[in-house]
Coordinates of C-alpha atoms in Angstrom, one line a residue:
X1 CA -116.7 6.7 -222.6
X2 CA -113.6 6.6 -220.0
X3 CA -116.7 7.0 -217.3
X4 CA -118.3 4.0 -218.6
X5 CA -114.9 1.9 -219.0
X6 CA -114.0 2.6 -215.3
X7 CA -117.6 1.5 -214.3
X8 CA -117.3 -1.6 -216.7
X9 CA -113.9 -2.2 -214.9
X10 CA -115.5 -2.1 -211.5
X11 CA -118.3 -4.4 -212.8
X12 CA -115.9 -6.8 -214.2
X13 CA -114.8 -7.7 -210.8
X14 CA -118.1 -9.6 -210.6
X15 CA -118.0 -11.2 -214.1
X16 CA -116.7 -14.5 -214.8
X17 CA -112.9 -14.9 -215.7
X18 CA -113.8 -15.1 -219.4
X19 CA -115.7 -11.8 -219.2
X20 CA -112.9 -10.4 -217.1
X21 CA -110.6 -11.3 -219.8
X22 CA -112.7 -9.6 -222.5
X23 CA -112.9 -6.4 -220.3
X24 CA -109.2 -6.3 -219.7
X25 CA -108.3 -6.9 -223.4
X26 CA -110.4 -4.0 -224.5
X27 CA -109.1 -1.7 -221.6
X28 CA -105.7 -2.6 -222.8
X29 CA -106.2 -1.6 -226.2
X30 CA -107.7 1.6 -224.9
X31 CA -104.7 2.3 -222.7
X32 CA -102.3 1.9 -225.5
X33 CA -104.2 4.3 -227.4
X34 CA -104.7 6.8 -224.5
X35 CA -100.9 6.6 -223.8
X36 CA -99.7 6.8 -227.3
X37 CA -98.7 10.6 -226.9
X38 CA -97.0 9.8 -223.6
X39 CA -95.2 6.9 -225.1
X40 CA -94.1 8.8 -228.1
X41 CA -92.8 11.6 -225.9
X42 CA -90.9 9.0 -223.7
X43 CA -89.4 7.3 -227.0
X44 CA -88.4 10.9 -228.5
X45 CA -86.7 11.8 -225.2
X46 CA -85.0 8.8 -225.0
X47 CA -83.7 9.0 -228.6
X48 CA -82.6 12.6 -228.0
X49 CA -80.6 11.6 -224.8
X50 CA -79.0 8.8 -226.8
X51 CA -78.3 11.2 -229.7
X52 CA -76.9 14.0 -227.4
X53 CA -75.0 12.0 -224.9
X54 CA -71.6 13.2 -226.1
X55 CA -72.9 16.7 -225.6
X56 CA -73.6 16.1 -221.9
X57 CA -70.3 14.5 -221.0
X58 CA -67.4 14.7 -223.6
X59 CA -64.3 13.1 -223.4
X60 CA -61.3 15.4 -224.5
X61 CA -57.4 15.3 -225.2
X62 CA -55.5 18.7 -224.8
X63 CA -52.1 18.6 -226.3
X64 CA -49.2 21.2 -226.3
X65 CA -45.8 21.9 -225.4
X66 CA -45.1 23.3 -221.7
X67 CA -46.1 26.8 -221.4
X68 CA -48.7 26.7 -224.2
X69 CA -51.6 27.2 -221.8
X70 CA -53.0 23.8 -221.4
X71 CA -53.5 24.6 -217.7
X72 CA -55.5 27.8 -218.3
X73 CA -57.8 26.2 -220.9
X74 CA -58.2 23.0 -218.7
X75 CA -59.2 25.3 -215.8
X76 CA -61.6 27.4 -217.9
X77 CA -63.5 24.0 -219.4
X78 CA -63.5 22.6 -215.8
X79 CA -65.2 25.8 -214.6
X80 CA -67.8 26.2 -217.3
X81 CA -68.6 22.5 -218.0
X82 CA -67.7 20.6 -214.7
X83 CA -65.5 18.2 -216.8
X84 CA -63.2 16.2 -214.7
X85 CA -59.4 17.5 -215.4
X86 CA -56.9 14.7 -215.2
X87 CA -53.2 16.2 -215.5
X88 CA -50.7 13.3 -215.7
X89 CA -48.4 15.8 -214.1
X90 CA -50.6 16.3 -211.2
X91 CA -51.3 12.8 -210.5
X92 CA -47.0 12.1 -210.6
X93 CA -46.6 15.3 -208.4
X94 CA -48.9 14.0 -205.8
X95 CA -47.1 10.8 -205.5
X96 CA -43.7 12.6 -205.2
X97 CA -45.5 14.8 -202.4
X98 CA -46.2 11.7 -200.7
X99 CA -42.7 10.2 -201.3
X100 CA -44.4 6.8 -202.6
X101 CA -42.0 4.4 -204.2
X102 CA -43.5 5.6 -207.5
X103 CA -43.1 9.3 -206.6
X104 CA -39.6 9.0 -205.8
X105 CA -38.9 7.1 -209.3
X106 CA -40.9 9.9 -211.0
X107 CA -39.0 12.5 -209.3
X108 CA -35.8 11.4 -211.0
X109 CA -37.0 11.8 -214.5
X110 CA -39.0 15.0 -213.8
X111 CA -35.9 16.8 -212.3
X112 CA -34.0 16.0 -215.3
X113 CA -36.6 17.6 -217.6
X114 CA -37.8 14.1 -219.0
X115 CA -41.2 12.3 -219.4
X116 CA -41.8 9.6 -216.8
X117 CA -42.2 6.3 -218.4
X118 CA -45.7 5.1 -218.7
X119 CA -45.6 2.1 -216.9
X120 CA -44.9 4.0 -213.8
X121 CA -48.3 5.6 -213.5
X122 CA -50.6 3.7 -216.0
X123 CA -52.6 2.1 -213.0
X124 CA -53.0 5.7 -211.3
X125 CA -54.5 6.9 -214.9
X126 CA -56.9 3.9 -215.0
X127 CA -58.2 4.6 -211.7
X128 CA -58.7 8.4 -212.6
X129 CA -60.0 7.7 -216.1
X130 CA -62.5 4.8 -214.9
X131 CA -63.8 6.9 -211.9
X132 CA -67.4 7.3 -211.4
X133 CA -66.8 11.0 -211.6
X134 CA -65.3 10.9 -215.3
X135 CA -68.1 8.4 -216.3
X136 CA -70.6 10.9 -215.2
X137 CA -69.0 14.2 -216.2
X138 CA -66.4 13.4 -218.8
X139 CA -62.6 13.6 -218.8
X140 CA -60.2 16.1 -220.0
X141 CA -56.9 14.4 -220.5
X142 CA -53.8 16.5 -220.2
X143 CA -50.3 15.2 -220.3
X144 CA -50.9 11.7 -222.0
X145 CA -50.5 10.4 -224.7
X146 CA -47.2 11.7 -225.4
X147 CA -46.4 9.4 -228.4
X148 CA -47.9 6.7 -230.6
X149 CA -47.3 3.7 -228.4
X150 CA -49.4 5.5 -225.9
X151 CA -52.3 6.4 -228.2
X152 CA -52.6 2.6 -228.8
X153 CA -52.9 2.2 -225.0
X154 CA -55.8 4.5 -225.1
X155 CA -57.4 2.8 -228.1
X156 CA -56.9 -0.8 -226.4
X157 CA -58.4 0.5 -223.3
X158 CA -61.5 2.3 -225.0
X159 CA -60.5 5.6 -223.7
X160 CA -61.4 7.6 -227.1
X161 CA -61.8 11.2 -227.0
X162 CA -64.5 13.0 -228.6
X163 CA -61.9 16.1 -229.4
X164 CA -58.2 16.2 -229.5
X165 CA -57.3 19.7 -228.7
X166 CA -53.8 20.8 -229.9
X167 CA -52.3 24.4 -228.8
X168 CA -49.5 25.7 -231.2
X169 CA -47.1 28.2 -229.7
X170 CA -43.3 29.2 -230.5
X171 CA -40.4 27.7 -228.4
X172 CA -39.5 31.4 -227.3
X173 CA -43.0 32.1 -226.2
X174 CA -43.2 28.7 -224.1
X175 CA -40.0 29.3 -222.4
X176 CA -40.9 32.9 -221.3
X177 CA -44.2 31.3 -219.8
X178 CA -42.7 28.4 -218.1
X179 CA -39.8 30.3 -216.3
X180 CA -42.0 33.0 -215.1
X181 CA -44.5 30.6 -213.5
X182 CA -44.8 30.1 -209.4
X183 CA -46.9 28.1 -207.5
X184 CA -48.4 29.2 -203.9
X185 CA -48.1 26.2 -201.8
X186 CA -51.1 27.2 -199.5
X187 CA -53.7 27.4 -202.1
X188 CA -52.2 25.6 -205.2
X189 CA -52.7 28.5 -207.3
X190 CA -50.8 29.3 -210.1
X191 CA -49.0 32.8 -210.8
X192 CA -46.6 34.1 -213.5
X193 CA -44.2 37.1 -212.7
X194 CA -44.9 38.9 -215.6
X195 CA -48.5 37.8 -217.0
X196 CA -50.3 37.1 -213.7
X197 CA -48.0 38.5 -210.8
X198 CA -49.2 37.6 -207.6
X199 CA -49.7 39.7 -204.5
X200 CA -46.5 41.2 -203.2
X201 CA -47.1 39.8 -199.8
X202 CA -47.1 36.0 -200.7
X203 CA -44.0 36.2 -203.3
X204 CA -41.7 34.7 -200.7
X205 CA -43.6 31.6 -200.2
X206 CA -44.3 30.7 -204.0
X207 CA -42.5 27.8 -205.2
X208 CA -40.6 27.7 -208.6
X209 CA -40.7 24.1 -209.9
X210 CA -37.5 22.6 -211.0
X211 CA -39.1 21.7 -214.2
X212 CA -39.9 25.2 -214.9
X213 CA -36.3 26.6 -214.8
X214 CA -34.6 27.6 -218.0
X215 CA -32.2 24.9 -217.8
X216 CA -34.8 22.3 -218.2
X217 CA -37.3 24.3 -220.3
X218 CA -35.8 23.6 -223.6
X219 CA -35.4 20.0 -222.8
X220 CA -38.9 19.7 -222.0
X221 CA -39.8 21.3 -225.3
X222 CA -37.5 19.0 -227.2
X223 CA -39.1 16.2 -225.5
X224 CA -42.6 17.3 -226.5
X225 CA -41.6 17.8 -230.2
X226 CA -40.2 14.3 -230.5
X227 CA -43.3 12.4 -229.1
X228 CA -46.0 14.9 -230.4
X229 CA -44.7 15.2 -233.8
X230 CA -47.9 12.9 -235.1
X231 CA -50.3 14.5 -232.6
X232 CA -52.6 15.7 -235.2
X233 CA -52.7 12.2 -237.0
X234 CA -53.7 10.4 -233.7
X235 CA -57.4 11.3 -234.1
X236 CA -57.3 13.2 -237.4
X237 CA -61.2 13.5 -237.7
X238 CA -61.4 14.8 -234.1
X239 CA -58.6 16.9 -234.0
X240 CA -58.9 20.8 -233.6
X241 CA -55.7 23.2 -233.4
X242 CA -55.4 26.7 -232.2
X243 CA -53.0 29.2 -232.3
X244 CA -51.9 29.6 -228.5
X245 CA -49.7 32.8 -229.1
X246 CA -52.9 34.8 -228.3
X247 CA -54.3 36.0 -225.2
X248 CA -55.8 33.4 -223.0
X249 CA -59.5 34.9 -223.5
X250 CA -59.1 34.6 -227.4
X251 CA -57.9 31.2 -227.6
X252 CA -60.7 30.2 -225.0
X253 CA -63.3 31.8 -227.1
X254 CA -61.7 30.0 -230.2
X255 CA -61.6 26.7 -228.4
X256 CA -65.3 27.0 -227.5
X257 CA -66.4 27.7 -230.8
X258 CA -64.4 24.4 -232.2
X259 CA -65.7 22.1 -229.6
X260 CA -69.4 23.6 -229.9
X261 CA -70.8 19.9 -231.2
X262 CA -69.6 18.0 -228.3
X263 CA -70.0 20.7 -225.2
X264 CA -73.2 20.7 -223.4
X265 CA -75.7 23.5 -224.4

């Protein structure tokens, strides 16, 4: 019995080393038997965690032309699943606002509606993707890669997404969305003069980004098409496509359905 075993162990303190060894061996086998259920439970939990690790912190790419709603979809995923949103545009704009050497170089490309060469910000991107926050919560990469060569950079660094999200939208819809966007410099919130109008009292302070004006909108879309024409082939077994012409709520509902196998429960 358990009681006699404990008593034997107590008595074993007075026995010879050989007898003590016998008692220890007997108790060890009994402990293994008694702990088998707990051991099996722990092993099962470990296997479950291992098999469902992606569901706890997925790594995602999101692609789509400017004005396709990438920012809205990203904000929803961050809100609901605490994934870290890495927007290369935001990273670069932060450098521009600091007027760093990198930011000043990047600004010349951004003002012209062109993509910033990757060698200008790859180190910043690495710091973001490999941060402790991204390792714990997963990342949502927005704005990179933009062509096949940059996909190779992802692969070479081991930055492989669980899903590659592509948002499809017409040029006309994209331009209309882009040209109507305004940013509140005090809160960072983005409004749209038609679809999500700001309160009248803050309109005078809103900013219209230089790369959201009509003269650069079509150039940005052309750049997107040139680089992203093979986006569906970058990670073909992990790609999901959505019709982004719909209302944002409908797009997000469909997106969650298509990500169900990697998003946390």
